[in-house]
Coordinates of C-alpha atoms in Angstrom, one line a residue:
X698 CA -4.2 12.9 14.6
X699 CA -0.9 11.0 14.7
X700 CA 1.1 11.9 11.5
X701 CA 3.6 9.3 10.6
X702 CA 5.1 10.9 7.5
X703 CA 4.5 13.9 5.3
X704 CA 5.4 14.5 1.6
X705 CA 4.8 17.5 -0.5
X706 CA 1.2 16.6 -1.1
X707 CA 0.4 13.8 1.4
X708 CA 0.0 13.3 5.1
X709 CA 0.3 9.6 6.2
X710 CA -1.3 9.1 9.6
X711 CA -2.6 6.4 11.9
X712 CA -6.1 5.2 11.2
X713 CA -8.8 5.8 13.8
X714 CA -12.3 4.4 14.2
X715 CA -13.6 7.6 12.6
X716 CA -12.1 6.3 9.3
X717 CA -14.6 3.5 8.9
X718 CA -16.9 5.4 6.4
X719 CA -13.9 6.2 4.2
X720 CA -12.7 2.6 4.2
X721 CA -16.2 1.3 3.4
X722 CA -16.4 3.8 0.5
X723 CA -12.9 3.0 -0.8
X724 CA -13.5 -0.8 -0.7
X725 CA -17.0 -0.3 -2.1
X726 CA -15.7 0.9 -5.4
X727 CA -15.7 -2.1 -7.9
X728 CA -12.8 -0.6 -9.8
X729 CA -10.7 -0.1 -6.7
X730 CA -11.3 -3.8 -5.8
X731 CA -11.0 -5.1 -9.3
X732 CA -7.5 -6.6 -9.0
X733 CA -8.0 -7.6 -5.3
X734 CA -11.1 -9.7 -5.5
X735 CA -12.7 -9.2 -8.8
X736 CA -14.6 -6.0 -7.8
X737 CA -16.6 -7.2 -4.8
X738 CA -17.2 -4.5 -2.1
X739 CA -16.1 -5.1 1.4
X740 CA -19.1 -5.1 3.8
X741 CA -19.1 -2.5 6.5
X742 CA -19.2 -5.2 9.2
X743 CA -16.0 -6.7 7.8
X744 CA -14.3 -3.2 7.9
X745 CA -15.4 -2.7 11.5
X746 CA -14.8 -6.2 12.9
X747 CA -11.8 -7.5 10.9
X748 CA -10.0 -4.8 8.9
X749 CA -9.8 -2.0 11.5
X750 CA -8.7 -4.4 14.4
X751 CA -5.9 -5.7 12.2
X752 CA -4.8 -2.1 11.4
X753 CA -4.9 -1.1 15.1
X754 CA -3.0 -4.3 16.1
X755 CA -0.1 -3.3 13.9
X756 CA 0.3 0.0 15.9
X757 CA 0.6 -2.1 19.1
X758 CA 3.0 -4.7 17.7
X759 CA 5.3 -2.7 15.5
X760 CA 7.1 0.6 15.9
X761 CA 7.0 2.4 12.5
X762 CA 5.3 -0.3 10.5
X763 CA 1.7 -0.9 9.7
X764 CA -1.2 0.8 7.8
X765 CA -1.3 4.5 7.1
X766 CA -4.3 6.6 6.1
X767 CA -3.3 8.9 3.2
X768 CA -4.8 12.4 3.3
X769 CA -4.3 15.2 0.8
X770 CA -2.4 17.8 2.7
X771 CA -4.0 20.8 1.0
X772 CA -7.6 19.7 1.6
X773 CA -7.4 17.0 4.4
X774 CA -9.4 14.7 2.1
X775 CA -8.9 11.0 2.6
X776 CA -7.3 9.5 -0.5
X777 CA -6.7 5.9 0.6
X778 CA -4.0 4.1 2.4
X779 CA -0.5 2.6 2.3
X780 CA 0.9 -0.3 4.2
X781 CA 4.5 -0.7 5.1
X782 CA 4.6 -3.8 7.2
X783 CA 6.8 -6.8 7.9
X784 CA 6.5 -9.2 5.0
X785 CA 4.4 -12.3 5.7
X786 CA 6.8 -15.2 6.2
X787 CA 9.7 -13.0 5.1
X788 CA 13.1 -12.7 6.8
X789 CA 13.8 -10.0 9.4
X790 CA 14.3 -6.6 7.7
X791 CA 12.0 -7.5 4.7
X792 CA 9.0 -5.1 4.5
X793 CA 6.0 -5.3 2.3
X794 CA 4.7 -2.1 0.7
X795 CA 1.2 -1.7 -0.6
X796 CA -1.4 1.0 -1.4
X797 CA -5.0 1.4 -2.2
X798 CA -6.3 4.8 -3.4
X799 CA -9.7 6.2 -4.4
X800 CA -10.2 6.5 -8.1
X801 CA -10.1 10.4 -8.1
X802 CA -6.5 10.0 -6.8
X803 CA -5.4 7.7 -9.6
X804 CA -2.9 9.0 -12.2
X805 CA -1.9 12.0 -10.1
X806 CA 1.4 10.6 -8.7
X807 CA 0.2 10.0 -5.2
X808 CA 1.0 6.3 -5.1
X809 CA 4.5 7.0 -6.4
X810 CA 5.0 9.9 -4.0
X811 CA 3.8 8.0 -0.9
X812 CA 5.7 4.8 -1.8
X813 CA 8.9 6.6 -2.5
X814 CA 8.7 8.4 0.8
X815 CA 8.0 5.2 2.7
X816 CA 10.9 3.4 1.1
X817 CA 13.2 6.3 1.9
X818 CA 12.1 6.3 5.6
X819 CA 12.4 2.5 5.7
X820 CA 16.0 2.5 4.5
X821 CA 17.2 5.6 6.3
X822 CA 15.4 5.4 9.6
X823 CA 13.7 2.0 10.2
X824 CA 16.5 -0.5 9.5
X825 CA 14.7 -2.0 6.5
X826 CA 16.9 -4.3 4.4
X827 CA 14.5 -5.1 1.5
X828 CA 11.2 -3.8 0.3
X829 CA 8.8 -6.1 -1.6
X830 CA 5.5 -5.4 -3.3
X831 CA 3.0 -7.5 -5.3
X832 CA 0.2 -7.0 -7.7
X833 CA -1.7 -8.9 -10.4
X834 CA 0.4 -9.2 -13.5
X835 CA -2.5 -7.6 -15.4
X836 CA -2.6 -4.6 -13.1
X837 CA -0.4 -2.4 -15.3
X838 CA -1.1 0.8 -13.4
X839 CA 0.2 -0.6 -10.1
X840 CA 3.2 -2.1 -11.9
X841 CA 4.1 1.3 -13.4
X842 CA 4.0 2.8 -10.0
X843 CA 6.3 0.2 -8.5
X844 CA 8.8 0.7 -11.4
X845 CA 8.6 4.5 -11.1
X846 CA 9.7 4.5 -7.4
X847 CA 12.5 2.0 -8.2
X848 CA 11.3 -1.5 -7.4
X849 CA 12.6 -4.2 -9.7
X850 CA 10.6 -7.2 -11.1
X851 CA 11.8 -10.3 -9.3
X852 CA 9.3 -13.0 -10.1
X853 CA 5.9 -14.1 -11.4
X854 CA 3.9 -16.7 -9.5
X855 CA 0.4 -18.0 -9.1
X856 CA -1.7 -17.8 -5.9
X857 CA -5.0 -19.6 -5.2
X858 CA -8.1 -17.6 -4.5
X859 CA -7.7 -15.0 -7.3
X860 CA -9.9 -16.8 -9.8
X861 CA -12.5 -13.9 -9.7
X862 CA -9.9 -11.5 -11.0
X863 CA -9.9 -11.0 -14.8
X864 CA -6.4 -12.1 -15.9
X865 CA -5.7 -14.3 -12.9
X866 CA -4.2 -16.9 -15.2
X867 CA -1.2 -14.5 -15.8
X868 CA -0.4 -14.7 -12.1
X869 CA 1.0 -12.3 -9.6
X870 CA 4.2 -10.3 -9.9
X871 CA 6.6 -9.5 -7.2
X872 CA 8.8 -6.4 -7.2
X873 CA 11.6 -5.7 -4.7
X874 CA 14.4 -3.4 -3.8
X875 CA 17.3 -3.9 -1.4
X876 CA 18.9 -1.2 0.6
X877 CA 22.1 -1.5 -1.4
X878 CA 20.2 -1.2 -4.7
X879 CA 18.3 1.9 -3.4
X880 CA 21.5 3.5 -2.2
X881 CA 23.2 3.0 -5.5
X882 CA 20.2 4.7 -7.3
X883 CA 20.4 7.8 -5.0
X884 CA 16.6 8.3 -5.2
X885 CA 15.4 11.4 -3.4
X886 CA 12.5 11.2 -0.9
X887 CA 9.0 12.5 -1.8
X888 CA 8.1 13.8 -5.2
X889 CA 5.9 12.3 -7.9

């Protein structure tokens, strides 16, 4: 197992083919997928033939960036994943942060803990200049997480293809944090 980052309660590691069942279960929960596609499960074949190859490709193309399986350190149980990857169409040094966790992990501070640690590593070790994250405007839980680990609301916009999501008409929100803003806030790594 290739551990990328550890926090007090989480081990973030590279995915392997053995994680297929966990990903199918995660993406099979309608509540987990609610703000992504309206609650539709991701078919196993899509996990196997599209999602995992994309994940593995990031490990080949980028050093220190990609998708990280999140395991609970005390039990080894799969909780979900985080991505910390170059932003699509973003300038050099801009990294997109995201997370998807199983429902039993919600409300326990894991998303904040993992995100805060990734932001810290990005700014202190990986040369990141700006971190961005997006969610549906109506996804209040995810928005609270972004605010708790220091991201700042920068804009609201609309994206095609989200009509299946309740509240799509309110749009997508983007949060961001620059290295200078992060340094001024003196946020410690880890913690919930």
